[in-house]
Short mmCIF file of C-alpha atoms in Angstrom, two decimals:
data_model
loop_
_atom_site.label_atom_id
_atom_site.label_comp_id
_atom_site.label_asym_id
_atom_site.label_seq_id
_atom_site.Cartn_x
_atom_site.Cartn_y
_atom_site.Cartn_z
CA UNK A 1 -39.75 -30.72 38.32
CA UNK A 2 -39.14 -30.84 34.47
CA UNK A 3 -40.59 -33.88 34.02
CA UNK A 4 -43.96 -33.10 36.08
CA UNK A 5 -44.63 -30.14 33.96
CA UNK A 6 -43.88 -32.45 30.71
CA UNK A 7 -46.63 -35.02 31.72
CA UNK A 8 -48.51 -31.89 31.83
CA UNK A 9 -47.60 -31.26 29.00
CA UNK A 10 -48.73 -34.26 26.71
CA UNK A 11 -52.12 -34.26 28.50
CA UNK A 12 -53.60 -30.94 27.51
CA UNK A 13 -51.80 -32.15 23.26
CA UNK A 14 -53.87 -35.31 24.46
CA UNK A 15 -57.12 -33.08 25.05
CA UNK A 16 -56.72 -31.35 22.47
CA UNK A 17 -56.61 -34.27 20.20
CA UNK A 18 -59.68 -35.76 21.14
CA UNK A 19 -61.17 -32.76 20.52
CA UNK A 20 -61.02 -33.44 16.99
CA UNK A 21 -62.25 -36.94 17.17
CA UNK A 22 -65.23 -36.43 19.10
CA UNK A 23 -65.98 -40.10 20.07
CA UNK A 24 -63.20 -41.30 21.13
CA UNK A 25 -63.75 -44.82 21.42
CA UNK A 26 -66.97 -45.83 21.00
CA UNK A 27 -66.96 -45.05 17.56
CA UNK A 28 -64.30 -46.84 15.07
CA UNK A 29 -64.61 -44.39 12.18
CA UNK A 30 -65.98 -41.09 12.42
CA UNK A 31 -65.46 -37.32 10.73
CA UNK A 32 -63.29 -34.54 12.71
CA UNK A 33 -64.79 -31.60 14.13
CA UNK A 34 -66.73 -29.41 13.59
CA UNK A 35 -68.65 -31.98 11.24
CA UNK A 36 -70.82 -34.44 13.16
CA UNK A 37 -70.28 -38.03 12.88
CA UNK A 38 -72.90 -40.61 13.78
CA UNK A 39 -72.62 -39.63 17.48
CA UNK A 40 -73.02 -36.30 17.19
CA UNK A 41 -76.70 -34.97 18.03
CA UNK A 42 -76.80 -33.28 14.11
CA UNK A 43 -75.85 -35.84 12.40
CA UNK A 44 -77.06 -38.45 9.98
CA UNK A 45 -76.69 -41.41 9.09
CA UNK A 46 -73.22 -42.18 8.07
CA UNK A 47 -69.76 -40.02 8.75
CA UNK A 48 -69.66 -39.91 4.50
CA UNK A 49 -72.89 -38.40 3.93
CA UNK A 50 -72.92 -36.46 7.58
CA UNK A 51 -69.39 -34.20 6.91
CA UNK A 52 -69.72 -30.38 5.26
CA UNK A 53 -74.12 -30.95 4.32
CA UNK A 54 -75.68 -30.83 8.35
CA UNK A 55 -73.30 -28.90 10.16
CA UNK A 56 -72.31 -26.62 8.26
CA UNK A 57 -70.62 -25.15 4.36
CA UNK A 58 -68.28 -27.98 2.38
CA UNK A 59 -64.73 -27.78 2.86
CA UNK A 60 -64.37 -26.54 6.82
CA UNK A 61 -67.11 -23.46 6.17
CA UNK A 62 -69.42 -21.71 8.95
CA UNK A 63 -70.96 -24.07 11.24
CA UNK A 64 -74.62 -24.46 12.01
CA UNK A 65 -75.49 -23.39 15.66
CA UNK A 66 -76.58 -26.64 16.86
CA UNK A 67 -73.48 -27.99 16.42
CA UNK A 68 -70.95 -26.67 18.58
CA UNK A 69 -68.82 -23.95 19.53
CA UNK A 70 -64.49 -22.83 19.43
CA UNK A 71 -63.68 -22.88 22.35
CA UNK A 72 -59.71 -21.22 23.74
CA UNK A 73 -58.05 -23.11 26.64
CA UNK A 74 -54.63 -22.53 27.54
CA UNK A 75 -51.69 -24.95 28.14
CA UNK A 76 -48.26 -24.73 29.79
CA UNK A 77 -45.39 -25.49 27.28
CA UNK A 78 -42.16 -25.99 28.29
CA UNK A 79 -39.63 -23.52 25.79
CA UNK A 80 -35.90 -23.54 26.66
CA UNK A 81 -34.10 -20.21 27.68
CA UNK A 82 -30.60 -19.49 28.06
CA UNK A 83 -29.32 -19.23 31.76
CA UNK A 84 -26.69 -17.24 33.33
CA UNK A 85 -25.58 -19.49 35.78
CA UNK A 86 -22.45 -18.87 38.33
CA UNK A 87 -19.97 -21.76 38.48
CA UNK A 88 -16.15 -22.89 40.96
CA UNK A 89 -14.11 -23.73 38.91
CA UNK A 90 -10.12 -24.19 39.39
CA UNK A 91 -7.47 -22.60 37.96
CA UNK A 92 -3.73 -22.24 38.09
CA UNK A 93 -2.32 -19.51 38.60
CA UNK A 94 1.22 -18.29 38.09
CA UNK A 95 3.64 -16.85 40.51
CA UNK A 96 6.58 -15.25 40.32
CA UNK A 97 9.30 -16.14 43.08
CA UNK A 98 12.60 -14.74 43.85
CA UNK A 99 15.23 -17.08 44.37
CA UNK A 100 19.35 -16.88 45.23
CA UNK A 101 22.63 -18.30 43.42
CA UNK A 102 25.96 -17.74 42.46
CA UNK A 103 28.08 -17.55 39.31
CA UNK A 104 31.09 -17.25 37.82
CA UNK A 105 32.10 -13.88 36.25
CA UNK A 106 35.45 -12.96 34.83
CA UNK A 107 36.38 -9.36 35.46
CA UNK A 108 39.50 -8.17 33.67
CA UNK A 109 42.05 -6.48 35.85
CA UNK A 110 44.66 -4.34 34.05
CA UNK A 111 48.59 -4.39 34.66
CA UNK A 112 51.28 -1.54 34.19
CA UNK A 113 54.23 -2.98 31.14
CA UNK A 114 57.13 -0.52 29.63
CA UNK A 115 57.00 -1.83 25.92
CA UNK A 116 59.63 -0.06 23.44
CA UNK A 117 58.88 0.69 20.03
CA UNK A 118 60.13 2.64 16.89
CA UNK A 119 58.67 6.19 15.61
CA UNK A 120 59.53 7.72 12.04
CA UNK A 121 60.46 11.22 12.99
CA UNK A 122 59.89 13.58 9.33
CA UNK A 123 62.55 16.67 8.71
CA UNK A 124 62.51 18.76 5.12
CA UNK A 125 65.89 18.77 2.84
CA UNK A 126 66.37 21.05 0.07
CA UNK A 127 66.68 19.77 -3.26
CA UNK A 128 67.13 21.64 -6.52
CA UNK A 129 65.73 20.69 -10.40
CA UNK A 130 64.57 21.12 -14.13
CA UNK A 131 61.23 21.30 -15.43
CA UNK A 132 60.08 21.62 -18.58
CA UNK A 133 57.15 24.99 -19.43
CA UNK A 134 55.93 25.40 -21.86
CA UNK A 135 55.53 28.73 -23.71
CA UNK A 136 52.62 29.73 -25.85
CA UNK A 137 53.65 32.33 -29.08
CA UNK A 138 50.12 33.90 -30.53
CA UNK A 139 50.12 34.02 -34.82
CA UNK A 140 47.80 36.59 -37.11
CA UNK A 141 46.56 34.53 -39.79
CA UNK A 142 44.39 35.54 -42.13
CA UNK A 143 41.46 33.58 -43.16
CA UNK A 144 38.47 33.96 -45.38
CA UNK A 145 34.94 32.70 -44.19
CA UNK A 146 31.18 32.43 -45.76
CA UNK A 147 28.31 34.31 -44.53
CA UNK A 148 24.89 34.17 -45.15
CA UNK A 149 22.82 37.52 -45.45
CA UNK A 150 19.18 37.41 -45.06
CA UNK A 151 16.47 39.16 -47.36
CA UNK A 152 12.62 38.89 -47.61
CA UNK A 153 10.47 38.68 -50.52
CA UNK A 154 7.50 38.38 -50.57
CA UNK A 155 5.09 35.94 -52.77
CA UNK A 156 1.51 34.70 -52.77
CA UNK A 157 -0.61 31.85 -53.02
CA UNK A 158 -3.84 30.54 -52.92
CA UNK A 159 -5.19 27.95 -50.20
CA UNK A 160 -8.41 25.53 -49.30
CA UNK A 161 -10.49 26.79 -46.05
CA UNK A 162 -13.36 24.30 -45.09
CA UNK A 163 -16.84 25.76 -44.40
CA UNK A 164 -19.18 24.13 -42.50
CA UNK A 165 -22.47 23.93 -44.14
CA UNK A 166 -25.53 22.74 -41.84
CA UNK A 167 -28.59 20.99 -43.75
CA UNK A 168 -32.54 20.01 -41.65
CA UNK A 169 -32.58 16.01 -41.98
CA UNK A 170 -35.56 13.75 -40.92
CA UNK A 171 -34.41 10.66 -39.11
CA UNK A 172 -36.78 7.72 -37.56
CA UNK A 173 -35.55 6.29 -34.22
CA UNK A 174 -37.00 3.98 -31.31
CA UNK A 175 -38.02 4.25 -28.28
CA UNK A 176 -38.88 2.08 -25.91
CA UNK A 177 -41.88 2.85 -24.09
CA UNK A 178 -42.37 0.94 -20.06
CA UNK A 179 -45.40 -0.33 -19.13
CA UNK A 180 -46.46 -2.78 -16.15
CA UNK A 181 -48.47 -6.27 -15.20
CA UNK A 182 -49.60 -7.30 -12.18
CA UNK A 183 -48.93 -11.56 -12.02
CA UNK A 184 -49.41 -14.51 -9.99
CA UNK A 185 -47.39 -16.93 -8.64
CA UNK A 186 -46.85 -19.19 -5.49
CA UNK A 187 -43.46 -20.04 -3.20
CA UNK A 188 -42.64 -22.05 -1.16
CA UNK A 189 -42.02 -21.35 2.76
CA UNK A 190 -39.70 -22.61 5.35
CA UNK A 191 -41.41 -22.94 8.37
CA UNK A 192 -39.05 -24.01 11.57
CA UNK A 193 -40.56 -26.13 14.21
CA UNK A 194 -39.09 -27.31 16.97
CA UNK A 195 -38.89 -30.69 18.76
CA UNK A 196 -37.36 -31.49 21.94
CA UNK A 197 -34.48 -34.45 21.80
CA UNK A 198 -32.34 -35.80 24.42
CA UNK A 199 -28.61 -35.53 23.79
CA UNK A 200 -25.58 -36.87 25.59
CA UNK A 201 -22.48 -35.65 25.50
CA UNK A 202 -18.63 -35.50 26.96
CA UNK A 203 -16.84 -33.28 28.98
CA UNK A 204 -13.56 -32.31 30.58
CA UNK A 205 -13.01 -32.00 33.90
CA UNK A 206 -9.01 -30.45 34.69
CA UNK A 207 -7.89 -31.88 38.07
CA UNK A 208 -3.67 -31.48 38.99
CA UNK A 209 -0.95 -34.06 39.05
CA UNK A 210 2.56 -34.07 40.68
CA UNK A 211 5.69 -35.32 39.65
CA UNK A 212 9.08 -35.37 39.79
CA UNK A 213 11.79 -35.08 36.95
CA UNK A 214 15.23 -34.21 36.28
CA UNK A 215 16.81 -31.26 33.95
CA UNK A 216 20.27 -30.32 32.62
CA UNK A 217 21.61 -26.80 33.75
CA UNK A 218 24.93 -25.62 32.09
CA UNK A 219 27.40 -24.55 34.33
CA UNK A 220 30.30 -22.15 32.77
CA UNK A 221 33.47 -23.04 33.61
CA UNK A 222 36.84 -20.79 32.76
CA UNK A 223 40.29 -22.46 32.23
CA UNK A 224 43.54 -20.37 31.10
CA UNK A 225 45.15 -20.93 27.75
CA UNK A 226 48.53 -19.81 26.57
CA UNK A 227 47.47 -18.36 22.44
CA UNK A 228 49.57 -17.36 19.94
CA UNK A 229 48.15 -13.83 17.64
CA UNK A 230 49.95 -12.41 14.74
CA UNK A 231 50.22 -8.28 15.08
CA UNK A 232 51.29 -6.04 11.82
CA UNK A 233 53.29 -3.85 12.71
CA UNK A 234 52.91 -0.38 10.73
CA UNK A 235 56.92 1.35 8.84
CA UNK A 236 57.08 4.06 7.25
CA UNK A 237 58.61 4.69 3.42
CA UNK A 238 58.62 7.41 1.63
CA UNK A 239 59.21 7.01 -2.34
CA UNK A 240 59.02 9.78 -5.56
CA UNK A 241 57.03 10.91 -8.38
CA UNK A 242 55.63 12.70 -11.13
CA UNK A 243 52.60 14.60 -11.63
CA UNK A 244 50.75 16.52 -14.11
CA UNK A 245 49.51 20.06 -13.16
CA UNK A 246 47.44 22.04 -15.81
CA UNK A 247 47.36 25.82 -15.83
CA UNK A 248 45.38 28.63 -17.28
CA UNK A 249 47.05 30.98 -19.47
CA UNK A 250 44.60 33.93 -20.60
CA UNK A 251 44.74 35.03 -24.90
CA UNK A 252 43.38 38.45 -25.79
CA UNK A 253 41.23 37.64 -28.74
CA UNK A 254 39.04 39.50 -31.29
CA UNK A 255 35.70 38.49 -33.19
CA UNK A 256 33.93 39.41 -36.17
CA UNK A 257 29.41 39.77 -35.47
CA UNK A 258 27.83 40.95 -37.62
CA UNK A 259 24.91 43.18 -35.28
CA UNK A 260 21.92 44.30 -36.73
CA UNK A 261 22.14 48.93 -36.52
CA UNK A 262 18.73 49.58 -38.18
CA UNK A 263 15.83 52.47 -37.16
CA UNK A 264 12.32 52.53 -37.70
CA UNK A 265 10.92 54.49 -40.36
CA UNK A 266 6.65 55.67 -40.10
CA UNK A 267 5.91 54.49 -44.62
CA UNK A 268 2.57 55.33 -46.15
CA UNK A 269 0.16 52.30 -46.83
CA UNK A 270 -0.85 53.26 -49.77
CA UNK A 271 -4.50 52.16 -52.09
CA UNK A 272 -6.53 49.36 -51.26
CA UNK A 273 -5.16 48.82 -54.70
CA UNK A 274 -1.53 48.87 -53.40
CA UNK A 275 1.13 45.76 -53.03
CA UNK A 276 1.68 46.77 -49.80
CA UNK A 277 -1.89 46.27 -48.20
CA UNK A 278 -3.07 43.71 -50.29
CA UNK A 279 -5.72 43.62 -52.59
CA UNK A 280 -9.40 44.09 -52.47
CA UNK A 281 -11.58 41.31 -53.86
CA UNK A 282 -14.48 42.90 -54.68
CA UNK A 283 -15.71 47.35 -54.93
CA UNK A 284 -13.77 48.28 -51.30
CA UNK A 285 -12.22 44.54 -50.09
CA UNK A 286 -10.09 43.29 -47.15
CA UNK A 287 -7.11 44.75 -46.65
CA UNK A 288 -5.33 41.48 -44.82
CA UNK A 289 -1.68 42.07 -44.30
CA UNK A 290 -1.53 46.11 -42.62
CA UNK A 291 -4.98 48.25 -43.08
CA UNK A 292 -7.22 46.04 -42.05
CA UNK A 293 -10.91 46.11 -44.02
CA UNK A 294 -11.50 50.05 -46.38
CA UNK A 295 -15.63 48.83 -44.86
CA UNK A 296 -14.40 49.47 -41.39
CA UNK A 297 -14.72 52.29 -38.58
CA UNK A 298 -11.23 53.68 -39.83
CA UNK A 299 -8.80 52.12 -41.84
CA UNK A 300 -5.06 52.55 -40.59
CA UNK A 301 -6.37 55.89 -38.92
CA UNK A 302 -7.74 57.46 -42.57
CA UNK A 303 -10.15 55.64 -44.64
CA UNK A 304 -14.15 55.04 -43.60
CA UNK A 305 -16.95 53.93 -46.17
CA UNK A 306 -14.41 54.12 -49.52
CA UNK A 307 -11.52 52.77 -51.17
CA UNK A 308 -8.70 56.58 -50.83
CA UNK A 309 -5.56 56.75 -52.72
CA UNK A 310 -3.74 56.75 -49.26
CA UNK A 311 -4.12 54.06 -46.59
CA UNK A 312 -2.60 56.39 -43.82
CA UNK A 313 0.88 55.57 -42.45
CA UNK A 314 2.53 52.14 -41.06
CA UNK A 315 5.84 51.37 -39.11
CA UNK A 316 8.79 49.80 -40.48
CA UNK A 317 11.30 48.05 -39.53
CA UNK A 318 14.84 49.58 -41.75
CA UNK A 319 17.09 46.80 -41.30
CA UNK A 320 21.46 47.83 -41.79
CA UNK A 321 23.49 45.01 -40.69
CA UNK A 322 26.92 46.36 -39.37
CA UNK A 323 30.63 43.61 -39.13
CA UNK A 324 32.03 44.39 -36.17
CA UNK A 325 35.15 43.65 -34.40
CA UNK A 326 34.97 42.65 -30.79
CA UNK A 327 38.09 41.64 -28.98
CA UNK A 328 37.53 38.79 -25.85
CA UNK A 329 39.66 37.03 -24.15
CA UNK A 330 40.56 32.83 -24.02
CA UNK A 331 41.70 30.67 -22.01
CA UNK A 332 44.32 27.75 -22.82
CA UNK A 333 44.93 25.02 -20.17
CA UNK A 334 49.07 24.54 -20.61
CA UNK A 335 50.47 20.83 -19.05
CA UNK A 336 53.58 20.73 -16.31
CA UNK A 337 55.37 18.10 -15.29
CA UNK A 338 55.51 17.86 -11.51
CA UNK A 339 58.12 15.62 -9.42
CA UNK A 340 56.98 15.23 -5.83
CA UNK A 341 57.72 13.24 -2.80
CA UNK A 342 55.10 11.08 -0.83
CA UNK A 343 55.07 8.51 2.66
CA UNK A 344 54.08 5.14 2.41
CA UNK A 345 53.39 3.01 5.44
CA UNK A 346 53.68 0.12 5.42
CA UNK A 347 53.35 -3.05 8.33
CA UNK A 348 55.11 -6.29 8.52
CA UNK A 349 54.17 -8.78 10.11
CA UNK A 350 54.98 -10.70 13.81
CA UNK A 351 54.06 -13.30 16.02
CA UNK A 352 53.41 -12.94 20.10
CA UNK A 353 50.97 -14.86 22.73
CA UNK A 354 49.38 -14.05 25.38
CA UNK A 355 47.80 -16.38 28.24
CA UNK A 356 43.01 -15.56 27.66
CA UNK A 357 40.63 -17.20 30.10
CA UNK A 358 38.58 -19.64 27.25
CA UNK A 359 35.11 -20.79 29.04
CA UNK A 360 33.67 -24.18 28.32
CA UNK A 361 30.13 -25.38 29.87
CA UNK A 362 30.30 -28.47 31.67
CA UNK A 363 26.40 -30.06 32.39
CA UNK A 364 24.75 -31.16 35.56
CA UNK A 365 21.28 -33.04 36.90
CA UNK A 366 18.90 -31.30 38.56
CA UNK A 367 15.68 -33.09 40.10
CA UNK A 368 12.59 -30.80 39.83
CA UNK A 369 8.82 -31.39 40.71
CA UNK A 370 6.34 -29.99 38.93
CA UNK A 371 2.27 -29.85 38.26
CA UNK A 372 1.26 -31.53 34.85
CA UNK A 373 -3.01 -30.11 34.68
CA UNK A 374 -4.55 -33.32 33.21
CA UNK A 375 -8.69 -34.01 31.86
CA UNK A 376 -10.89 -36.53 32.06
CA UNK A 377 -13.81 -37.47 30.08
CA UNK A 378 -17.56 -38.09 31.77
CA UNK A 379 -20.55 -38.62 29.91
CA UNK A 380 -22.96 -36.50 30.88
CA UNK A 381 -27.59 -36.17 29.26
CA UNK A 382 -28.90 -32.68 28.57
CA UNK A 383 -32.25 -31.79 26.35
CA UNK A 384 -31.98 -29.59 23.00
CA UNK A 385 -34.81 -28.83 20.91
CA UNK A 386 -34.54 -29.61 16.83
CA UNK A 387 -35.25 -27.57 14.61
CA UNK A 388 -36.41 -29.26 11.14
CA UNK A 389 -38.01 -26.80 7.86
CA UNK A 390 -41.49 -27.85 7.03
CA UNK A 391 -42.64 -26.85 3.52
CA UNK A 392 -46.22 -24.60 2.61
CA UNK A 393 -46.95 -23.53 -0.72
CA UNK A 394 -47.87 -19.77 -0.41
CA UNK A 395 -49.47 -18.12 -3.78
CA UNK A 396 -48.24 -14.29 -4.19
CA UNK A 397 -48.59 -11.21 -6.78
CA UNK A 398 -46.09 -9.35 -7.83
CA UNK A 399 -45.68 -6.80 -10.87
CA UNK A 400 -43.24 -7.34 -13.69
CA UNK A 401 -42.22 -4.27 -15.38
CA UNK A 402 -42.26 -5.03 -19.51
CA UNK A 403 -41.72 -2.44 -22.40
CA UNK A 404 -42.99 -2.26 -25.15
CA UNK A 405 -41.37 -0.57 -28.70
CA UNK A 406 -42.10 2.64 -30.72
CA UNK A 407 -41.31 4.67 -33.58
CA UNK A 408 -40.70 8.53 -33.71
CA UNK A 409 -39.75 10.71 -35.58
CA UNK A 410 -37.23 13.53 -35.32
CA UNK A 411 -35.41 16.26 -37.40
CA UNK A 412 -31.61 16.27 -36.57
CA UNK A 413 -28.78 19.19 -37.97
CA UNK A 414 -25.84 17.00 -40.40
CA UNK A 415 -23.27 19.08 -40.74
CA UNK A 416 -21.29 19.08 -44.02
CA UNK A 417 -17.66 20.31 -44.87
CA UNK A 418 -17.59 22.58 -48.32
CA UNK A 419 -14.49 23.25 -49.49
CA UNK A 420 -13.84 26.73 -50.96
CA UNK A 421 -9.91 28.24 -52.47
CA UNK A 422 -9.34 31.64 -50.50
CA UNK A 423 -6.00 33.82 -52.51
CA UNK A 424 -3.10 34.56 -49.78
CA UNK A 425 0.01 36.75 -49.78
CA UNK A 426 3.47 35.96 -47.57
CA UNK A 427 6.68 37.00 -46.79
CA UNK A 428 9.45 34.21 -47.49
CA UNK A 429 12.66 35.02 -45.62
CA UNK A 430 15.91 34.32 -48.09
CA UNK A 431 19.51 34.26 -47.61
CA UNK A 432 23.18 35.38 -50.30
CA UNK A 433 26.40 33.84 -49.34
CA UNK A 434 29.33 36.28 -49.37
CA UNK A 435 32.46 35.98 -49.04
CA UNK A 436 34.82 37.53 -46.25
CA UNK A 437 37.94 37.63 -44.87
CA UNK A 438 39.28 37.58 -41.54
CA UNK A 439 42.60 37.98 -39.03
CA UNK A 440 42.96 35.11 -36.49
CA UNK A 441 45.38 34.85 -33.78
CA UNK A 442 46.75 31.41 -34.03
CA UNK A 443 48.39 29.46 -30.68
CA UNK A 444 51.62 27.30 -30.07
CA UNK A 445 53.37 25.91 -27.44
CA UNK A 446 57.29 26.09 -27.37
CA UNK A 447 58.70 24.38 -24.33
CA UNK A 448 61.31 25.99 -22.57
CA UNK A 449 63.63 24.33 -19.79
CA UNK A 450 63.77 26.39 -16.23
CA UNK A 451 65.28 25.26 -12.92
CA UNK A 452 62.98 25.26 -9.72
CA UNK A 453 64.41 24.27 -5.85
CA UNK A 454 61.74 22.26 -3.88
CA UNK A 455 62.02 21.01 -0.48
CA UNK A 456 61.66 17.08 0.03
CA UNK A 457 59.84 15.33 3.94
CA UNK A 458 62.29 12.82 4.75
CA UNK A 459 61.94 10.65 8.02
CA UNK A 460 64.49 8.96 10.96
CA UNK A 461 64.00 6.61 13.05
CA UNK A 462 64.87 6.53 16.94
CA UNK A 463 64.05 4.15 19.41
CA UNK A 464 61.50 5.83 22.53
CA UNK A 465 59.95 3.99 25.31
CA UNK A 466 55.92 4.21 26.87
CA UNK A 467 54.06 2.66 29.33
CA UNK A 468 50.95 0.44 27.69
CA UNK A 469 47.94 -1.20 30.07
CA UNK A 470 47.82 -5.34 29.66
CA UNK A 471 44.76 -7.06 30.59
CA UNK A 472 44.32 -10.08 32.59
CA UNK A 473 41.19 -11.88 33.84
CA UNK A 474 40.09 -12.84 36.93
CA UNK A 475 37.38 -15.28 38.00
CA UNK A 476 35.37 -13.80 41.00
CA UNK A 477 32.48 -15.27 42.34
CA UNK A 478 29.40 -12.99 42.63
CA UNK A 479 25.97 -13.93 44.38
CA UNK A 480 22.46 -13.05 42.03
CA UNK A 481 18.91 -13.49 42.55
CA UNK A 482 17.05 -14.50 39.42
CA UNK A 483 12.85 -15.22 39.15
CA UNK A 484 11.50 -18.31 39.27
CA UNK A 485 7.93 -18.39 37.66
CA UNK A 486 5.44 -20.70 39.66
CA UNK A 487 1.90 -22.36 39.06
CA UNK A 488 -0.98 -22.28 42.24
CA UNK A 489 -4.32 -23.79 41.61
CA UNK A 490 -7.13 -21.27 42.79
CA UNK A 491 -10.93 -20.98 43.18
CA UNK A 492 -12.24 -18.76 40.67
CA UNK A 493 -16.41 -18.55 40.12
CA UNK A 494 -17.20 -17.72 35.95
CA UNK A 495 -20.55 -17.04 34.67
CA UNK A 496 -21.51 -19.96 32.31
CA UNK A 497 -24.44 -19.73 29.76
CA UNK A 498 -26.87 -22.50 30.54
CA UNK A 499 -29.89 -23.76 28.28
CA UNK A 500 -33.05 -24.93 30.40
CA UNK A 501 -36.86 -26.02 29.92
CA UNK A 502 -39.24 -22.53 31.33
CA UNK A 503 -42.66 -23.01 31.04
CA UNK A 504 -44.95 -20.87 29.00
CA UNK A 505 -48.58 -20.28 28.78
CA UNK A 506 -50.07 -20.60 24.99
CA UNK A 507 -53.99 -20.57 23.68
CA UNK A 508 -55.60 -22.55 21.17
CA UNK A 509 -58.58 -22.83 19.66
CA UNK A 510 -60.90 -26.13 20.96
CA UNK A 511 -63.99 -27.37 19.26
CA UNK A 512 -66.56 -27.70 21.93
CA UNK A 513 -69.86 -30.16 20.03
CA UNK A 514 -73.37 -29.47 21.63
CA UNK A 515 -75.22 -31.75 23.97
CA UNK A 516 -78.70 -30.15 24.10
CA UNK A 517 -81.66 -31.03 21.05
CA UNK A 518 -82.96 -34.58 20.00
CA UNK A 519 -80.49 -37.37 19.25
CA UNK A 520 -80.76 -38.79 15.75
CA UNK A 521 -81.42 -41.62 15.00
CA UNK A 522 -78.23 -44.44 14.43
CA UNK A 523 -76.96 -42.96 17.39
CA UNK A 524 -78.25 -44.83 20.17
CA UNK A 525 -77.92 -44.36 23.63
CA UNK A 526 -74.00 -43.91 23.79
CA UNK A 527 -74.30 -40.99 21.13
CA UNK A 528 -74.16 -37.73 22.76
CA UNK A 529 -73.67 -38.79 25.93
CA UNK A 530 -70.03 -40.19 24.17
CA UNK A 531 -69.26 -36.85 22.28
CA UNK A 532 -70.03 -34.10 26.09
CA UNK A 533 -68.19 -36.18 27.91
#
């Protein structure tokens, strides 16, 4: 069926090609349709002079009514199409099987055994001793010291203040003004052309083959074996030592503290020219430190619009530093050497023997049968469409955005700094040194021998017996069930994508020349009939 459709498509393509060649095999050279040739009824003489002059416009323009017409012809072509087919394949499916086996298991059995051992029993004993105790003795000592007494002092100075002045200035700048421009060009366009082509490919066809082999299996064998091992037996030993103990002793002392027992007072501000409110720079000025401006609505609640004799009152703290003796308690650390007894646990090594079961692996060769999936190669053919790219030059129009520069002017404000000298008053806190004396307590350590009684813990050894459990290994054969994975072939259906050639009807324009009217000289009896046929 595919071969018949291919022959039909080739016949249609040859028919459309002969429509353009006009005269077929009866004329040696002829013009392509729609230009008339020497055999066309509308031609005059030879092919070279008649093309584009007697039939219509030169270069393939409109065709005259007496030369022929274009007709739409349908033809069938073969197009590739992917089709889903159901195929049956053989698949190896893993299946689990239950099997029985026997293995050797070592089980631990506990035996009861009586063992003698030595125990250290502690007991207490009273002992006496002498220890050295440090006793703190305080003495009153007069000590001179220097105190810095603060006081305040008014000072005047001048500082530089920067003031910002703004000035207008004209500036010239350049701007880029965008505009669009239409341009034409030619670009290459790739068009895909599909051509059928026969291809040979290799397919791997799977098949199964039974094979036999041997494998090595390890079996566990248990054997008794005597072993010598070392154990550490603990025992206790009494030891004595001395440690240092720190004890805190409270000590009462006094220290001199400077307290400010001052008070608040209401003081008059004075006139605007007084030193307390600051100087007036102009006719009224400003009281910068305490009263505010003289031209304000109220100068400390007393002045309205002019400089008067009084600026009102202000609240001032009057300082009164007083030296006060304050008692306080300090703690001093006293170190003491205290003897003590401690128990140290030590160990000694002993050699012992025991019987243990040692397991070893024994290898055995076991035959088995397995299935191997192999493949064989087969050569097959198929028809595929091979696509190739055909380049064409296509004109197009595009818009380009360009810019042109223009000069413009603008007025901006330029700021500059102007320095000015401004007077101000500030207060400086200073100190003066004064020599004073105070009485301090100086502590010193005096050692004394003090007897004391302490308890010492000692131990004595006693022989005792105890019952212990001794493990013993017993070998037993235990059946067990294990799972083996075996593959079995099964027939399954799968969906496969296959490419098939499907016939498709397409339309094309074919030139049909006119056969009526008089025949020009030179065509003869074969001219018009050959074109019509």
